Coordinates of C-alpha atoms in Angstrom, one line a residue:
M1 CA -0.1 0.0 0.0
C2 CA 1.3 3.4 -0.9
G3 CA 0.1 7.1 -0.8
V4 CA -0.2 9.3 -3.5
V5 CA -0.8 13.1 -3.9
G6 CA -0.9 15.9 -6.6
V7 CA -1.1 19.4 -6.4
A8 CA -2.2 22.2 -8.7
S9 CA -1.7 25.7 -6.9
H10 CA -1.0 29.4 -7.4
E11 CA 2.3 29.4 -5.4
P12 CA 5.0 26.9 -4.8
V13 CA 3.8 23.6 -3.8
N14 CA 6.7 22.0 -2.1
Q15 CA 5.6 22.6 1.3
L16 CA 2.0 21.6 0.4
L17 CA 3.5 18.3 -1.0
Y18 CA 5.6 17.4 2.0
D19 CA 2.9 18.4 4.5
A20 CA 0.5 16.1 2.5
L21 CA 3.0 13.4 2.2
T22 CA 3.7 13.5 6.2
V23 CA 0.1 13.0 6.7
L24 CA -0.2 10.1 4.3
Q25 CA 3.1 8.8 6.0
H26 CA 1.2 5.7 7.7
R27 CA 0.5 4.6 4.1
G28 CA 4.4 3.9 3.5
Q29 CA 7.4 4.5 5.5
D30 CA 10.0 2.9 3.1
A31 CA 10.6 5.7 0.6
T32 CA 9.3 8.8 -0.7
G33 CA 9.6 11.1 -3.6
I34 CA 8.5 14.5 -5.0
V35 CA 8.6 15.8 -8.3
T36 CA 7.6 19.6 -9.1
M37 CA 7.0 21.2 -12.5
Q38 CA 8.0 24.7 -13.6
D39 CA 8.9 26.2 -17.1
G40 CA 8.6 23.1 -18.9
R41 CA 11.0 21.3 -16.3
F42 CA 10.7 18.6 -13.8
F43 CA 12.5 18.8 -10.2
L44 CA 12.8 15.6 -8.4
R45 CA 13.6 14.2 -5.0
K46 CA 13.4 10.9 -3.9
D47 CA 15.0 8.0 -1.7
N48 CA 14.5 5.5 0.9
G49 CA 13.3 6.7 4.2
M50 CA 10.4 8.7 5.8
V51 CA 9.5 12.1 4.6
R52 CA 11.0 13.8 7.5
D53 CA 14.3 12.1 6.5
V54 CA 14.1 12.4 3.1
F55 CA 13.7 16.2 2.2
M56 CA 16.0 18.6 3.8
M57 CA 15.9 22.4 3.3
R58 CA 18.5 22.1 0.3
H59 CA 16.1 19.8 -1.3
M60 CA 12.9 21.8 -0.8
L61 CA 14.6 25.1 -2.3
R62 CA 15.4 23.1 -5.5
L63 CA 11.8 21.8 -5.8
V64 CA 10.4 24.7 -7.6
G65 CA 6.9 25.1 -9.4
D66 CA 3.4 25.4 -8.6
F67 CA 2.4 21.9 -10.0
G68 CA 3.7 18.9 -8.3
I69 CA 3.0 15.0 -7.4
G70 CA 4.5 13.1 -4.4
H71 CA 4.7 9.5 -3.2
V72 CA 5.2 7.5 0.0
R73 CA 5.9 3.8 -0.5
Y74 CA 5.9 0.7 1.8
P75 CA 8.4 -2.3 0.7
T76 CA 6.2 -4.4 -1.5
A77 CA 8.7 -7.4 -1.8
G78 CA 10.6 -7.5 1.3
T79 CA 13.7 -5.2 0.6
S80 CA 14.2 -1.9 -1.4
S81 CA 16.5 0.5 -2.9
S82 CA 16.2 4.0 -3.7
A83 CA 15.8 3.0 -7.5
E84 CA 12.2 1.9 -6.3
A85 CA 11.3 5.4 -4.7
Q86 CA 8.5 7.2 -6.9
P87 CA 7.6 9.2 -8.6
F88 CA 9.5 8.3 -11.8
Y89 CA 9.7 9.5 -15.2
V90 CA 9.9 9.0 -18.9
N91 CA 11.0 11.7 -21.5
S92 CA 8.4 11.1 -24.5
P93 CA 6.3 12.2 -25.2
Y94 CA 6.2 15.6 -23.8
G95 CA 7.8 14.4 -20.4
I96 CA 5.6 12.3 -18.1
T97 CA 6.2 11.7 -14.4
L98 CA 3.9 9.3 -12.6
A99 CA 3.3 7.8 -9.1
H100 CA 1.2 5.1 -8.4
N101 CA -0.7 3.0 -5.7
G102 CA -2.3 -0.5 -6.5
N103 CA -1.1 -3.3 -8.7
L104 CA -1.6 -4.3 -12.4
T105 CA -2.8 -8.0 -12.6
N106 CA -1.8 -8.2 -16.5
A107 CA 1.8 -6.6 -16.0
E108 CA 3.4 -9.6 -17.6
Q109 CA 1.3 -9.5 -20.5
L110 CA 1.7 -5.7 -21.0
A111 CA 5.5 -6.0 -20.6
K112 CA 5.5 -8.1 -23.7
E113 CA 3.4 -6.0 -25.6
L114 CA 5.2 -2.9 -24.6
Y115 CA 8.5 -4.3 -26.2
Q116 CA 7.4 -6.3 -29.0
D117 CA 4.3 -3.9 -30.5
D118 CA 5.1 -0.4 -29.1
L119 CA 9.0 -0.7 -28.9
R120 CA 9.3 0.6 -25.4
H121 CA 12.1 -0.6 -23.3
L122 CA 11.5 -1.7 -19.7
N123 CA 14.4 -1.4 -17.2
T124 CA 12.7 -3.4 -14.1
N125 CA 10.0 -5.8 -13.3
S126 CA 7.9 -2.9 -12.2
D127 CA 4.3 -2.8 -12.9
S128 CA 4.5 0.9 -12.3
E129 CA 6.8 1.1 -15.1
V130 CA 4.6 -0.7 -17.1
L131 CA 1.7 1.5 -16.4
L132 CA 3.7 4.6 -17.0
N133 CA 4.8 3.4 -20.3
V134 CA 1.2 2.1 -21.6
L135 CA 0.1 5.8 -20.6
A136 CA 3.2 7.2 -22.5
H137 CA 2.5 5.0 -25.4
E138 CA -1.3 6.1 -25.9
M139 CA -0.1 9.7 -25.5
Q140 CA 2.3 9.4 -28.1
A141 CA -0.1 7.7 -30.5
L142 CA -1.9 11.1 -30.5
G143 CA 0.6 12.7 -32.5
K144 CA -0.1 16.3 -31.2
T145 CA 2.4 18.5 -29.9
N146 CA -0.4 20.7 -27.9
P147 CA -3.0 17.7 -27.0
T148 CA -6.4 19.4 -25.8
P149 CA -8.2 17.9 -22.6
D150 CA -10.3 15.6 -25.1
D151 CA -7.1 14.3 -26.7
I152 CA -5.9 13.5 -23.1
F153 CA -9.0 11.9 -22.0
A154 CA -9.0 9.7 -25.2
A155 CA -5.4 8.6 -24.4
I156 CA -6.6 7.7 -21.0
S157 CA -9.5 5.8 -22.4
A158 CA -7.4 3.8 -24.6
M159 CA -5.2 3.0 -21.7
Y160 CA -8.1 1.7 -19.5
Q161 CA -8.6 -0.8 -22.5
R162 CA -5.3 -2.3 -21.7
I163 CA -4.8 -2.4 -18.3
K164 CA -6.2 -4.5 -15.2
G165 CA -6.0 -4.4 -11.4
G166 CA -6.5 -2.0 -8.7
Y167 CA -4.8 1.3 -9.1
S168 CA -5.0 5.1 -8.3
V169 CA -2.5 7.3 -10.1
V170 CA -1.5 10.9 -10.1
A171 CA 0.9 12.1 -13.2
M172 CA 2.1 15.2 -14.9
L173 CA 2.6 16.2 -18.4
T174 CA 5.4 18.9 -19.0
G175 CA 4.1 22.1 -19.7
H176 CA 0.3 20.8 -19.7
G177 CA -0.9 19.9 -16.3
L178 CA -1.8 17.2 -13.9
I179 CA -3.5 13.8 -14.4
A180 CA -5.4 11.6 -11.9
F181 CA -7.3 8.5 -12.4
R182 CA -8.8 5.5 -10.6
D183 CA -9.6 1.8 -11.8
P184 CA -13.1 1.0 -12.8
N185 CA -13.9 -1.0 -9.5
G186 CA -12.4 1.9 -7.2
I187 CA -10.4 -0.7 -5.5
R188 CA -7.7 1.8 -4.6
P189 CA -8.6 5.4 -2.9
L190 CA -8.7 8.5 -4.6
I191 CA -10.2 12.0 -3.6
Y192 CA -9.9 15.5 -4.8
G193 CA -10.6 19.0 -3.2
E194 CA -10.1 22.8 -3.9
R195 CA -9.5 25.7 -1.9
L196 CA -9.4 29.7 -2.8
A197 CA -6.0 31.0 -3.7
A198 CA -4.7 34.4 -2.4
D199 CA -4.9 35.6 -5.9
G200 CA -8.7 34.7 -6.0
G201 CA -8.1 31.7 -8.3
T202 CA -8.8 28.1 -7.4
E203 CA -6.4 25.5 -6.6
Y204 CA -6.8 21.6 -6.5
M205 CA -5.3 18.6 -4.6
V206 CA -6.0 15.0 -5.3
A207 CA -4.8 12.3 -2.8
S208 CA -5.3 8.7 -1.6
E209 CA -6.9 10.1 1.7
S210 CA -9.3 13.0 2.7
V211 CA -7.0 13.8 5.6
A212 CA -4.1 15.0 3.2
L213 CA -6.7 17.7 1.7
T214 CA -8.4 18.9 4.9
G215 CA -4.8 19.1 6.8
S216 CA -4.1 21.7 4.1
G217 CA -6.9 23.6 4.2
F218 CA -8.6 22.3 1.1
K219 CA -12.4 21.5 1.1
I220 CA -13.4 18.1 -0.1
V221 CA -15.5 18.1 -3.5
R222 CA -15.6 14.4 -4.0
D223 CA -13.8 11.0 -4.7
V224 CA -12.6 10.3 -8.0
N225 CA -15.3 7.8 -9.5
P226 CA -14.1 4.3 -10.4
G227 CA -13.1 4.5 -14.1
E228 CA -13.0 8.4 -14.2
A229 CA -10.1 10.6 -14.9
I230 CA -9.4 14.3 -14.1
F231 CA -7.3 16.8 -15.7
I232 CA -6.0 20.1 -14.5
D233 CA -4.5 22.1 -17.0
M234 CA -1.7 24.9 -16.4
N235 CA -4.4 27.5 -16.2
R236 CA -5.8 25.4 -13.1
R237 CA -8.9 24.7 -14.9
L238 CA -10.5 21.3 -13.9
H239 CA -11.9 18.6 -16.5
T240 CA -13.3 15.5 -15.5
R241 CA -14.2 12.5 -18.1
Q242 CA -15.6 9.1 -17.4
C243 CA -13.0 7.1 -19.5
T244 CA -14.1 3.8 -19.1
P245 CA -17.7 2.3 -17.9
P246 CA -17.3 1.8 -14.2
K247 CA -17.8 -2.0 -12.9
K248 CA -19.3 -3.1 -9.6
Y249 CA -18.1 -0.1 -7.3
A250 CA -16.2 -2.5 -4.8
P251 CA -13.4 -0.5 -2.6
C252 CA -10.7 -2.5 -0.7
I253 CA -12.4 -3.3 2.7
F254 CA -8.9 -3.5 4.2
E255 CA -8.6 0.3 4.0
Y256 CA -11.4 0.4 6.9
V257 CA -9.8 -2.4 8.7
Y258 CA -6.1 -1.4 8.9
F259 CA -4.8 1.0 6.3
A260 CA -6.5 4.1 6.3
R261 CA -6.4 6.8 9.2
P262 CA -9.5 6.7 11.3
D263 CA -10.1 10.2 10.6
S264 CA -10.3 9.6 6.8
I265 CA -13.3 9.6 4.7
I266 CA -13.1 7.2 1.9
D267 CA -16.0 6.8 -0.9
N268 CA -18.2 8.6 1.6
I269 CA -17.6 6.3 4.4
S270 CA -16.1 7.6 7.8
V271 CA -13.2 5.1 8.8
Y272 CA -13.8 6.0 12.4
K273 CA -17.5 5.4 12.2
A274 CA -16.9 2.1 10.4
R275 CA -14.4 1.0 13.2
L276 CA -16.7 1.8 15.9
R277 CA -19.3 -0.5 14.2
M278 CA -16.7 -3.3 13.8
G279 CA -16.3 -3.0 17.6
E280 CA -19.9 -3.1 18.2
K281 CA -20.3 -6.1 16.0
L282 CA -17.5 -7.9 17.5
A283 CA -19.1 -7.4 21.2
Q284 CA -22.4 -8.9 19.9
K285 CA -20.5 -12.0 18.7
I286 CA -18.5 -12.7 22.1
L287 CA -21.9 -12.2 24.0
K288 CA -23.5 -14.6 21.7
E289 CA -20.9 -17.0 22.0
W290 CA -19.0 -16.6 25.2
G291 CA -22.2 -15.5 27.0
E292 CA -22.9 -12.5 29.6
D293 CA -20.5 -14.5 32.0
H294 CA -17.4 -14.1 29.6
D295 CA -14.7 -13.6 32.2
I296 CA -13.3 -10.4 30.8
D297 CA -11.6 -8.1 33.4
V298 CA -10.4 -5.4 30.9
V299 CA -10.1 -4.9 27.2
I300 CA -6.8 -3.8 26.0
P301 CA -6.1 -2.6 22.2
I302 CA -3.0 -3.5 20.3
P303 CA -2.3 0.1 19.2
D304 CA -3.0 2.0 16.8
T305 CA -5.3 0.6 14.7
S306 CA -7.6 -1.1 16.9
R307 CA -8.3 1.4 19.4
T308 CA -11.6 2.5 17.9
S309 CA -12.9 -0.9 17.7
A310 CA -11.6 -1.7 21.2
M311 CA -13.2 1.1 22.9
E312 CA -16.7 0.3 21.4
L313 CA -16.0 -3.3 22.3
A314 CA -15.3 -2.4 25.8
Y315 CA -18.4 0.0 26.2
K316 CA -20.8 -2.6 24.7
L317 CA -19.5 -5.3 27.0
N318 CA -19.4 -3.0 30.1
V319 CA -16.0 -3.9 31.0
K320 CA -13.0 -1.8 31.4
Y321 CA -11.0 -0.2 28.6
R322 CA -7.4 0.3 29.2
E323 CA -4.1 1.3 27.5
G324 CA -1.9 -2.0 28.5
F325 CA 0.8 -1.2 25.9
M326 CA 3.0 1.6 25.1
K327 CA 4.1 2.2 21.7
N328 CA 7.6 3.5 20.6
R329 CA 6.3 5.7 17.3
Y330 CA 9.8 5.6 15.9
I331 CA 9.4 2.1 14.7
G332 CA 7.7 1.3 11.5
R333 CA 4.5 -0.9 10.9
T334 CA 5.7 -4.4 11.6
F335 CA 2.9 -5.7 9.3
I336 CA 5.0 -4.4 6.1
M337 CA 8.4 -5.6 7.3
P338 CA 10.1 -8.5 5.6
G339 CA 11.1 -11.6 7.1
Q340 CA 9.5 -13.2 10.5
Q341 CA 12.7 -12.6 12.5
Q342 CA 12.6 -9.1 11.7
R343 CA 9.1 -8.8 12.5
K344 CA 9.5 -10.6 15.8
K345 CA 12.4 -8.2 16.8
S346 CA 10.5 -5.3 16.1
V347 CA 7.3 -6.1 18.0
R348 CA 9.4 -6.0 21.0
Q349 CA 11.0 -2.7 20.1
K350 CA 7.8 -1.2 19.4
L351 CA 5.8 -2.2 22.3
N352 CA 6.1 -2.1 26.1
A353 CA 3.5 -3.7 28.5
V354 CA 2.3 -1.6 31.6
P355 CA 2.3 -4.5 34.3
L356 CA -0.3 -2.5 36.2
E357 CA -2.9 -3.3 33.6
F358 CA -2.2 -7.1 33.2
K359 CA -1.3 -8.5 36.6
N360 CA -3.7 -11.0 37.6
K361 CA -6.5 -10.2 35.1
N362 CA -8.4 -11.8 32.3
V363 CA -7.3 -9.7 29.3
L364 CA -8.8 -9.4 26.0
L365 CA -6.5 -8.3 23.5
V366 CA -8.1 -6.5 20.5
D367 CA -6.3 -6.3 17.1
D368 CA -7.4 -5.1 13.6
S369 CA -6.6 -8.4 11.8
I370 CA -4.4 -11.6 12.4
V371 CA -2.2 -12.1 9.1
R372 CA 1.1 -14.3 9.7
G373 CA 0.2 -14.4 13.6
T374 CA 3.8 -13.7 14.3
T375 CA 3.1 -10.5 15.9
C376 CA 0.0 -11.3 18.0
Q377 CA 1.8 -14.6 19.2
E378 CA 4.7 -12.3 20.6
I379 CA 2.2 -9.7 22.1
I380 CA 0.4 -12.5 23.9
Q381 CA 3.7 -13.6 25.4
M382 CA 4.2 -10.0 26.5
A383 CA 0.9 -10.0 28.2
R384 CA 1.5 -13.3 30.0
D385 CA 5.1 -11.9 31.0
A386 CA 3.3 -8.9 32.6
G387 CA 1.6 -10.8 34.9
A388 CA -2.0 -11.6 33.1
N389 CA -3.9 -14.5 34.4
Q390 CA -5.6 -15.6 31.2
V391 CA -5.1 -13.7 27.7
F392 CA -8.2 -13.7 25.1
F393 CA -7.8 -12.4 21.7
A394 CA -10.4 -10.8 19.5
S395 CA -9.9 -9.8 15.6
A396 CA -11.8 -7.1 14.4
A397 CA -11.8 -8.5 10.9
P398 CA -12.5 -12.2 9.9
P399 CA -9.6 -14.7 9.3
V400 CA -7.3 -13.6 6.5
K401 CA -7.0 -16.7 4.1
F402 CA -6.0 -15.3 0.7
P403 CA -3.3 -13.1 -0.8
N404 CA -4.4 -9.7 -1.9
V405 CA -3.4 -8.9 -5.7
Y406 CA -4.4 -5.4 -5.8
G407 CA -1.4 -3.5 -4.2
I408 CA -1.0 -4.9 -0.7
D409 CA 2.0 -7.2 -0.1
M410 CA 0.1 -9.7 1.8
P411 CA 2.1 -12.8 2.0
D412 CA 1.0 -16.2 0.1
S413 CA -1.7 -18.3 1.6
S414 CA 1.4 -20.6 3.0
E415 CA 2.2 -17.9 5.5
L416 CA -1.1 -16.8 6.6
I417 CA -1.7 -18.6 9.8
A418 CA -5.8 -19.0 9.2
A419 CA -5.3 -20.6 5.8
G420 CA -5.5 -24.3 6.3
H421 CA -6.1 -23.8 10.1
S422 CA -9.2 -23.8 12.1
V423 CA -9.8 -21.1 14.6
E424 CA -9.0 -23.4 17.6
E425 CA -5.7 -24.1 15.9
V426 CA -4.8 -20.6 15.2
R427 CA -5.9 -20.1 18.8
N428 CA -3.3 -22.7 20.0
L429 CA -0.6 -21.6 17.6
I430 CA -0.9 -18.1 18.9
G431 CA -1.0 -19.0 22.4
A432 CA -4.3 -17.6 23.4
D433 CA -6.8 -18.6 25.9
R434 CA -9.5 -18.0 23.9
L435 CA -9.6 -16.5 20.3
I436 CA -12.6 -14.9 18.4
Y437 CA -12.8 -13.4 15.0
Q438 CA -15.3 -10.9 13.6
N439 CA -17.9 -12.4 10.9
L440 CA -17.3 -11.5 7.3
D441 CA -21.1 -10.5 6.9
D442 CA -20.8 -8.3 10.1
L443 CA -17.5 -6.6 8.8
I444 CA -19.3 -5.8 5.6
E445 CA -22.4 -4.3 7.4
A446 CA -20.3 -2.5 9.4
V447 CA -18.3 -0.6 6.6
Q448 CA -21.3 -0.1 4.5
D449 CA -23.8 1.1 7.0
T450 CA -24.2 4.7 5.5
K451 CA -26.9 6.3 3.5
H452 CA -24.5 8.4 1.6
S453 CA -22.0 6.2 -0.1
K454 CA -22.5 4.9 -3.9
V455 CA -20.3 1.8 -2.8
E456 CA -22.1 -1.4 -4.2
G457 CA -19.8 -3.9 -2.2
F458 CA -16.4 -4.4 -1.2
D459 CA -13.2 -6.1 -2.4
A460 CA -12.8 -8.7 0.5
A461 CA -10.8 -11.2 -1.4
V462 CA -8.4 -11.7 1.4
F463 CA -11.3 -13.2 3.5
D464 CA -13.3 -15.0 1.1
G465 CA -10.9 -15.4 -2.1
C466 CA -13.4 -13.7 -4.5
Y467 CA -11.2 -11.1 -6.6
V468 CA -13.8 -8.5 -7.9
T469 CA -11.8 -7.9 -11.2
G470 CA -12.7 -11.3 -12.5
D471 CA -9.3 -12.0 -13.9
I472 CA -7.6 -13.8 -11.0
D473 CA -7.2 -17.7 -11.2
E474 CA -4.8 -20.4 -9.8
V475 CA -2.3 -19.7 -12.5
Y476 CA -1.9 -16.2 -11.4
L477 CA -2.0 -17.0 -7.8
E478 CA 0.7 -19.6 -8.3
S479 CA 3.0 -16.9 -10.1
L480 CA 2.3 -14.7 -7.1
R481 CA 3.5 -17.2 -4.7
A482 CA 6.6 -17.7 -6.1
K483 CA 7.5 -14.0 -5.9
R484 CA 6.0 -13.1 -2.7
N485 CA 6.8 -15.6 0.2
D486 CA 9.9 -14.9 2.3
I487 CA 11.7 -17.9 1.5
A488 CA 12.0 -17.1 -2.2
K489 CA 12.8 -13.5 -1.6
F490 CA 15.9 -14.2 0.7
K491 CA 17.1 -17.3 -1.4
T492 CA 17.6 -15.0 -4.3
G493 CA 19.6 -12.6 -2.5
G494 CA 17.3 -9.8 -3.8
V495 CA 14.0 -9.1 -4.8
Q496 CA 11.1 -9.5 -7.5
I497 CA 9.2 -6.4 -7.4
I498 CA 5.7 -6.7 -8.6
S499 CA 3.8 -3.8 -7.5
D500 CA 4.0 -0.2 -6.6
T501 CA 7.5 0.1 -7.5
P502 CA 9.2 2.8 -10.0
V503 CA 11.9 2.7 -12.7
D504 CA 15.5 4.3 -11.6
M505 CA 15.4 7.5 -13.3
T506 CA 18.9 6.9 -15.0
G507 CA 21.2 9.8 -15.1
V508 CA 19.2 12.0 -12.8
Q509 CA 21.0 13.5 -9.8
E510 CA 18.8 13.8 -6.5
G511 CA 17.7 16.9 -5.8
E512 CA 18.1 18.3 -9.2
D513 CA 15.8 19.0 -12.2
V514 CA 15.0 16.6 -15.2

């Protein structure tokens, strides 16, 4: 999962992009980058690391211009290099720079077509490079020096006919403007807003989450519709076009469970309210299955994502809610860290138990989900070491049994603890005295319970194996399996990049224009 942002302003955008990426930092802590545009030139800074570490004053001063895009990335294939940081660039036609969140499921087929038919060279295994070159080819096919908005939308429409998967994209054409578009199912989030500039004009921002807009004083206009593209020209005029017929409106439900900030609104659904309802549904299930005499003395969340659900769960059970784990906020998310040993080590560095909240108590630990089981196993042991009498465990999400193919580097099924194991077997493996999962129907109802959203369903494939794009079969999953599992990554001594990864901008010096 990554975060993208694009800005068309009447003033320098470097600080706006920096602030937006800081707000989106939870979506990726591995690498970040910004490209700005001025006088027909791009200016780039990207590298491994968090936003605060990559952009120094000397870099910010070089990021000149009032149009720009930015990206935060997490390592989708276990390790990374600065070559994988986005945004990235091709020089023909016009000069195009692009940042991408998601995954193209037909990237290998497209790579062959680009080489054999379009005569384009790909320098990496990145599907993002594939996406960029498909866009570049369709723009080239226009054969126009000065494309109109209709021309640009025609090129994007042709591109939609070639690419499959889940994606949200921001891009810039040198001297022409800012582009943003979203996949036909709306799997990956994308939203835009506007604000009044000091000179009376209108400025626009498009981003992965609404908090990036509101945090910079932009008023939310709406989500980018599935299959829709927007174009903001150099005069800051907004153009929109439905470039391909929308399919079933089905955003990724894991955004609401884990990835998105609770203060975000995605597809007119409040993430905070959705997580409150997840806690309510889970409390109802506990009362039904464990009864009124559930022996829970205290509810403790595993920070940070599960806090909202845990608070509501405790309230509905009429049980004390306590913060039993103190978090070191300078450690990244363990879910996105490569290798089991690194994840185990990071949990102990990241969390520390407060013995007062555990000693001689029956504790219900609440987490947003259970993926590999490594993290919760360590945390359960920490609770016991802190003096807990019994340790119960609750997941606000159903059992994760299938890999994600739309931009989340979830491991292969062989590494998912719930795949091939019953709830009782998982309980035994993680060392809990009791274990309860959310029901999928309850999760969907908790997220969809709103009158204002046009959402028709959700991509819940990690729970039920039903991939909304309809093009995922066992052959694809087997190919994915070979690329994603931790053993394969480390045996090769490197990585196979499969999504959300950019091409190296060969010959471009960091912090300089291109």
